[in-house]
C-alpha cells in the first residue's frame, strides 16, 4: 500500500468479500481462555463446521480477550452477538446446529446473574460489560488477533493514514497534547509533553518504545491488548514515532507472554508486507521499523531507566536520571517510553480527534482506563471504564459486589506499591490525581478488592514482601529500608510488635520515599503508609493487645468451640488433620489448644446450622469443660420439642 | 567549558559545566560523606549517603545525590539540614546492621547519631557499595569479582578462574572496601578455589 486511497481500497476489498449477515463465531483464544480449554473448543468448532459442510457459510475465528476470563472459554456468535460462557468442546455441535443454523439460544450457556437469577443473551446485556466503556478492548472479541485484514476491516490504520498523509508531526503532537492523554503505565505523565520534549531534544536518532513488561502480579491488561489487538499498539507507536521524529522503535515484552510475542511478531510481519511499517509508509516518505525485545521478567525491569538499560543489553538495573530519558535514553539518545495501553489510545485520538477522547473523564484524567479487577469480588476480570467513574460503580455495578455475604473492607489499587482505599471513600472518582490524593495511585490499573476477613497489617506485609524480593538491591534505602520494614511488619503480624514500631516504620518509609534511587523504592512504603492512614487501629490492636481484628493472623488467633452451640456432630473431630479435637459421642467437642495447628479446617467444616467453631483473638481461651459438663442431654431437647 | 557559580553552605563556589555537586564541593574543601563514590570510577548512586539539599530558583528544596547531580549556575546547596541528616542517619543504621564493626561506618554513625540497635542486626559484612566490583571492571578491566543474584540476595563473588590468576598480584581493590567483607571473601575463595597459590 502506498497511499491513503490504497488503504481504503484494501478495506473495501476486504469488506466486499464479507457478508455482514454471515454467521461468525468468535472464540476467545486469549491466554486466560486457552488455559480453560479454548484451544479444544476452537478445534471442535473447526471440525464441526467442516463435518456439517458449513465452511462456506460460517466463519470461525480465534480472538483476543474481552476481559471476562473467569467465565472462559467465551464464545460470541455474530451477527446476533449471542454470548456463551464456559463453553466446552461437548457444547460445540449443539451451538452450531442450534444457534448458528437455527438462531436458537442455548439457555444453559448464557450468563446468569447470581443475585437476580436473570439471564443475559447478548454480550452487551451482561452487567459486567454493560457498565463499561470499552474503547480499547471492546474490539478484542471481534478481531482475529492474527489477522491484519480483520483489523483493517474494523477501521484499523485509519488514524495512521490520517496522521502521515494529512497532518504534520506538529499537528499530531498538538492533537495528543490537547487530548490530555496521560501515561497508563504508572506515573500518569502527560504523553504529549513527553513526546514534545523528545521531539525537541538534540540528535538525529530517536527511539520510541513500548513498555510491555507488565510486572504487577495479577495484572494482565497489557497482555490482553497486545495479544488481542497487536496492530492497535503498532499503529499508535508508528504515529508517535512520526510525531517525535523517530524511525526506530522497540517493543519490550516479558518473556512470560509467549502468545503476545507470537501475535505481535505476526502483526509486524504483516504490517511490513502491507507497507504499514518499514520504508515510505503509505507513500508518505516516512520510514519506521520495530524490533521486539524479550525481557527477563523482573518487576524492576519495567521501570523506565532499568528497561532502557536492558534494551542496551545490560543487566536491567535502574540508573539515576537527572537528565530525562526523553533527552538521553537508550544509548544516550532521546527515547520515548510509553505503556502498551497508552500507545493503543493514540490511533483513536488521531482518528476521532481529541474532543472525542476528552468526552470521558475528570478534569485532569481523560479517556478510559483498563483495570484488572480481582480479589473478593463476584465478577473478576479486565474492565475498561471511563475515568471519573466511582469506585463504588466499579465494585458493585460491574464487579457485582462482594461474594458470600461478606462485608467490603478496602480496595487496593495501583499494583504492589499502591495503596488501600477504605469504604468511606468509595464515592471517589477514578483518576490519577484523585487516587494519589487518597494515598493510593492509579499505577497500571491493578484493583484488588478486600473483604472483612482481610487483615490490613498483613496486606502491607504481603506487598512489602513482594517488593523486597523485587528490589534490584542497588540502593540502600530500598534494599535495606524496605527489608527492615518487612521484618517489623512480620513481627507485628506474629504478635511480636512493640511500642515504637509504628514510628520506626514511618521513619524508614519516609527515608525510602525521599532517598531511594528509583520509583520502586520511592513508592515501596505506600502499602504501609496507606493502611496506616486508614486502619491505624488494626496496627495498634496487633501491637498493644496482640489482637488481629480481622481474625486473620494465624499467630494471634485461637480456634474455639462454643459449648452451647456444639451439637457433637463429630464432623470437626473427624476432619481435624492434627487430631486436636477432643470429641466423643454426645459430648461437647473441644479444641486441644496445644495440639491445634490453626489450619482452620474445623471452622470450615462445622455445619452452618451449628456454626459452633469461632476464632478468638486478643482474649484468653476459656478453660476446657469437665467431663460431666460436656455431656449433651438430648432427651431434654427432644422433650421440649414435642 | 563554561564557568559556573553555585552556593554550597552559604559559600560561593566555582565549578565547570559537567561537574557534579560533589566534585564542586570537594574542590572547595567542603566535606560530603560518601561510601560508594571513588574518583576513578563512574558514579554509582547506590549508598545515598552523599545526598544534599538543592534549591534552584523558584523550586522547593529537594534531595539529590551529590555524586551524580550536575552542578548548575546559581543553585543553592546545603550539605547538612535536618532532612539530609535524617537520611544519612537512617542509611548508616541500615548499613551498621550488616557491618557492625566497620571502622568507617562506626565513625560516620557517631557523627550522625546513628542508633544501630533500632534495626535488626544481621551481620553479613558486605554493604554492596560495589567499589570492588566496579574498580575491577572499570580500572583493572579484569572482572575478577562481580555481584551474584539480585536485591536482598545480592552477594559479591570472585570468579575463581580469573581471580586465581589476577588477584594475588593485584589486591588493589582491597583497601577500597569500607568493611572487611572483601578481604574475608578473598581469603575464603583463595582457600577453596586456588589452594597453595597464596601470598
Ligand atoms: C518498579 C517499576 C516497575 C514498572 N513497571 C512497569 C510496567 O511493567 N509497565 C509499564 O508500562 N510501566 C511500568 N513502570 C512505569 C515506567 O517506569 C514508565 O513510567 C512507563 O512505562 C511510562 O509509560 P507511560 O507514560 O505510558 O505510562 C514501572 C515503574 C516502576 C518504578
Ligand atoms: S529503589 Fe530499589 S529497585 Fe530502585 S534502584 Fe534502589 S534498590 Fe534498586
Ligand atoms: S484449626 Fe485445624 S488443627 Fe486446630 S482444631 Fe481446628 S481442624 Fe484441628
Ligand atoms: S584484586 Fe582481583 S578483584 Fe580486586 S581489582 Fe585486582 S584483579 Fe580485580
Ligand atoms: S566487598 Fe566491600 S567493596 Fe565490595 S561491594 Fe562489598 S562492601 Fe563494597
Ligand atoms: S482470555 Fe478469554 S476472556 Fe480473557
Ligand atoms: S556516594 Fe553518592 S550515592 Fe554513594
PDB file of N, CA and C and ligand atoms in Angstrom, chain A residues 183-187 189 194 211 213-215 222 299-300 302-304 337-340 342 519-520, ligand 1:
ATOM      1  N   UNK A 183       0.017   8.855  30.769  1.00  0.00           N
ATOM      2  CA  UNK A 183       0.586   7.511  30.717  1.00  0.00           C
ATOM      3  C   UNK A 183      -0.195   6.493  31.533  1.00  0.00           C
ATOM      4  N   UNK A 184      -0.505   5.367  30.910  1.00  0.00           N
ATOM      5  CA  UNK A 184      -1.279   4.318  31.565  1.00  0.00           C
ATOM      6  C   UNK A 184      -0.396   3.325  32.322  1.00  0.00           C
ATOM      7  N   UNK A 185       0.919   3.545  32.316  1.00  0.00           N
ATOM      8  CA  UNK A 185       1.819   2.538  32.885  1.00  0.00           C
ATOM      9  C   UNK A 185       2.201   2.778  34.332  1.00  0.00           C
ATOM     10  N   UNK A 186       1.786   3.878  34.903  1.00  0.00           N
ATOM     11  CA  UNK A 186       2.163   4.085  36.292  1.00  0.00           C
ATOM     12  C   UNK A 186       2.056   5.538  36.706  1.00  0.00           C
ATOM     13  N   UNK A 187       2.934   6.352  36.174  1.00  0.00           N
ATOM     14  CA  UNK A 187       3.050   7.712  36.688  1.00  0.00           C
ATOM     15  C   UNK A 187       1.996   8.692  36.218  1.00  0.00           C
ATOM     16  N   UNK A 189       2.112  10.472  33.525  1.00  0.00           N
ATOM     17  CA  UNK A 189       2.768  11.643  32.939  1.00  0.00           C
ATOM     18  C   UNK A 189       2.105  11.989  31.605  1.00  0.00           C
ATOM     19  N   UNK A 194       5.765  14.503  26.932  1.00  0.00           N
ATOM     20  CA  UNK A 194       6.914  13.620  26.796  1.00  0.00           C
ATOM     21  C   UNK A 194       7.383  13.609  25.341  1.00  0.00           C
ATOM     22  N   UNK A 211       6.384  -0.235  26.463  1.00  0.00           N
ATOM     23  CA  UNK A 211       6.649  -0.950  27.706  1.00  0.00           C
ATOM     24  C   UNK A 211       5.584  -2.023  27.898  1.00  0.00           C
ATOM     25  N   UNK A 213       6.226  -4.776  29.816  1.00  0.00           N
ATOM     26  CA  UNK A 213       6.862  -5.630  30.825  1.00  0.00           C
ATOM     27  C   UNK A 213       5.814  -6.155  31.811  1.00  0.00           C
ATOM     28  N   UNK A 214       4.837  -5.337  32.083  1.00  0.00           N
ATOM     29  CA  UNK A 214       3.706  -5.699  32.958  1.00  0.00           C
ATOM     30  C   UNK A 214       4.099  -6.644  34.096  1.00  0.00           C
ATOM     31  N   UNK A 215       4.809  -6.088  35.049  1.00  0.00           N
ATOM     32  CA  UNK A 215       5.300  -6.917  36.148  1.00  0.00           C
ATOM     33  C   UNK A 215       4.370  -7.028  37.338  1.00  0.00           C
ATOM     34  N   UNK A 222      -2.203  -5.232  29.761  1.00  0.00           N
ATOM     35  CA  UNK A 222      -1.308  -5.024  28.628  1.00  0.00           C
ATOM     36  C   UNK A 222      -1.217  -6.284  27.779  1.00  0.00           C
ATOM     37  N   UNK A 299      10.386  -7.489  38.053  1.00  0.00           N
ATOM     38  CA  UNK A 299       9.442  -6.388  38.203  1.00  0.00           C
ATOM     39  C   UNK A 299      10.116  -5.052  37.907  1.00  0.00           C
ATOM     40  N   UNK A 300      11.335  -4.890  38.431  1.00  0.00           N
ATOM     41  CA  UNK A 300      12.006  -3.599  38.310  1.00  0.00           C
ATOM     42  C   UNK A 300      12.385  -3.285  36.857  1.00  0.00           C
ATOM     43  N   UNK A 302      10.540  -3.090  34.450  1.00  0.00           N
ATOM     44  CA  UNK A 302       9.513  -2.239  33.853  1.00  0.00           C
ATOM     45  C   UNK A 302       9.757  -0.769  34.117  1.00  0.00           C
ATOM     46  N   UNK A 303      10.612  -0.473  35.085  1.00  0.00           N
ATOM     47  CA  UNK A 303      10.952   0.913  35.395  1.00  0.00           C
ATOM     48  C   UNK A 303      11.740   1.465  34.215  1.00  0.00           C
ATOM     49  N   UNK A 304      11.501   2.732  33.876  1.00  0.00           N
ATOM     50  CA  UNK A 304      11.980   3.204  32.579  1.00  0.00           C
ATOM     51  C   UNK A 304      13.505   3.118  32.412  1.00  0.00           C
ATOM     52  N   UNK A 337       9.329   6.386  26.079  1.00  0.00           N
ATOM     53  CA  UNK A 337       8.797   5.107  26.544  1.00  0.00           C
ATOM     54  C   UNK A 337       7.353   5.308  26.963  1.00  0.00           C
ATOM     55  N   UNK A 338       6.461   4.524  26.387  1.00  0.00           N
ATOM     56  CA  UNK A 338       5.079   4.546  26.840  1.00  0.00           C
ATOM     57  C   UNK A 338       4.569   3.130  27.012  1.00  0.00           C
ATOM     58  N   UNK A 339       3.572   3.046  27.849  1.00  0.00           N
ATOM     59  CA  UNK A 339       2.936   1.777  28.154  1.00  0.00           C
ATOM     60  C   UNK A 339       2.071   1.285  26.978  1.00  0.00           C
ATOM     61  N   UNK A 340       1.850  -0.005  26.901  1.00  0.00           N
ATOM     62  CA  UNK A 340       1.027  -0.623  25.852  1.00  0.00           C
ATOM     63  C   UNK A 340      -0.313   0.097  25.689  1.00  0.00           C
ATOM     64  N   UNK A 342      -1.213   3.025  26.706  1.00  0.00           N
ATOM     65  CA  UNK A 342      -1.038   4.408  26.260  1.00  0.00           C
ATOM     66  C   UNK A 342      -0.953   4.445  24.737  1.00  0.00           C
ATOM     67  N   UNK A 519      11.778   4.671  41.299  1.00  0.00           N
ATOM     68  CA  UNK A 519      10.411   4.763  41.798  1.00  0.00           C
ATOM     69  C   UNK A 519       9.976   3.515  42.550  1.00  0.00           C
ATOM     70  N   UNK A 520      10.641   2.396  42.341  1.00  0.00           N
ATOM     71  CA  UNK A 520      10.264   1.213  43.124  1.00  0.00           C
ATOM     72  C   UNK A 520      10.481   1.504  44.602  1.00  0.00           C
TER      73      UNK A 520
HETATM   74  C1  LIG C   1       9.341  -0.736  39.629  1.00  0.00           C
HETATM   75  C2  LIG C   1       8.603  -0.201  38.461  1.00  0.00           C
HETATM   76  C3  LIG C   1       8.001  -1.065  37.557  1.00  0.00           C
HETATM   77  C4  LIG C   1       7.325  -0.588  36.455  1.00  0.00           C
HETATM   78  N1  LIG C   1       6.750  -1.485  35.618  1.00  0.00           N
HETATM   79  C5  LIG C   1       6.087  -1.029  34.536  1.00  0.00           C
HETATM   80  C6  LIG C   1       5.477  -1.948  33.633  1.00  0.00           C
HETATM   81  O1  LIG C   1       5.540  -3.159  33.828  1.00  0.00           O
HETATM   82  N2  LIG C   1       4.833  -1.454  32.553  1.00  0.00           N
HETATM   83  C7  LIG C   1       4.749  -0.111  32.308  1.00  0.00           C
HETATM   84  O2  LIG C   1       4.177   0.279  31.315  1.00  0.00           O
HETATM   85  N3  LIG C   1       5.304   0.775  33.148  1.00  0.00           N
HETATM   86  C8  LIG C   1       5.978   0.355  34.256  1.00  0.00           C
HETATM   87  N4  LIG C   1       6.556   1.268  35.096  1.00  0.00           N
HETATM   88  C9  LIG C   1       6.457   2.688  34.759  1.00  0.00           C
HETATM   89  C10 LIG C   1       7.559   3.055  33.792  1.00  0.00           C
HETATM   90  O3  LIG C   1       8.712   3.402  34.534  1.00  0.00           O
HETATM   91  C11 LIG C   1       7.213   4.251  32.920  1.00  0.00           C
HETATM   92  O4  LIG C   1       6.804   5.282  33.746  1.00  0.00           O
HETATM   93  C12 LIG C   1       6.107   3.972  31.933  1.00  0.00           C
HETATM   94  O5  LIG C   1       6.385   2.853  31.154  1.00  0.00           O
HETATM   95  C13 LIG C   1       5.946   5.167  31.044  1.00  0.00           C
HETATM   96  O6  LIG C   1       4.880   4.972  30.151  1.00  0.00           O
HETATM   97  P1  LIG C   1       3.505   5.748  30.291  1.00  0.00           P
HETATM   98  O7  LIG C   1       3.834   7.216  30.428  1.00  0.00           O
HETATM   99  O8  LIG C   1       2.788   5.443  29.041  1.00  0.00           O
HETATM  100  O9  LIG C   1       2.830   5.249  31.492  1.00  0.00           O
HETATM  101  C14 LIG C   1       7.226   0.791  36.229  1.00  0.00           C
HETATM  102  C15 LIG C   1       7.820   1.672  37.134  1.00  0.00           C
HETATM  103  C16 LIG C   1       8.494   1.187  38.240  1.00  0.00           C
HETATM  104  C17 LIG C   1       9.113   2.148  39.176  1.00  0.00           C
END
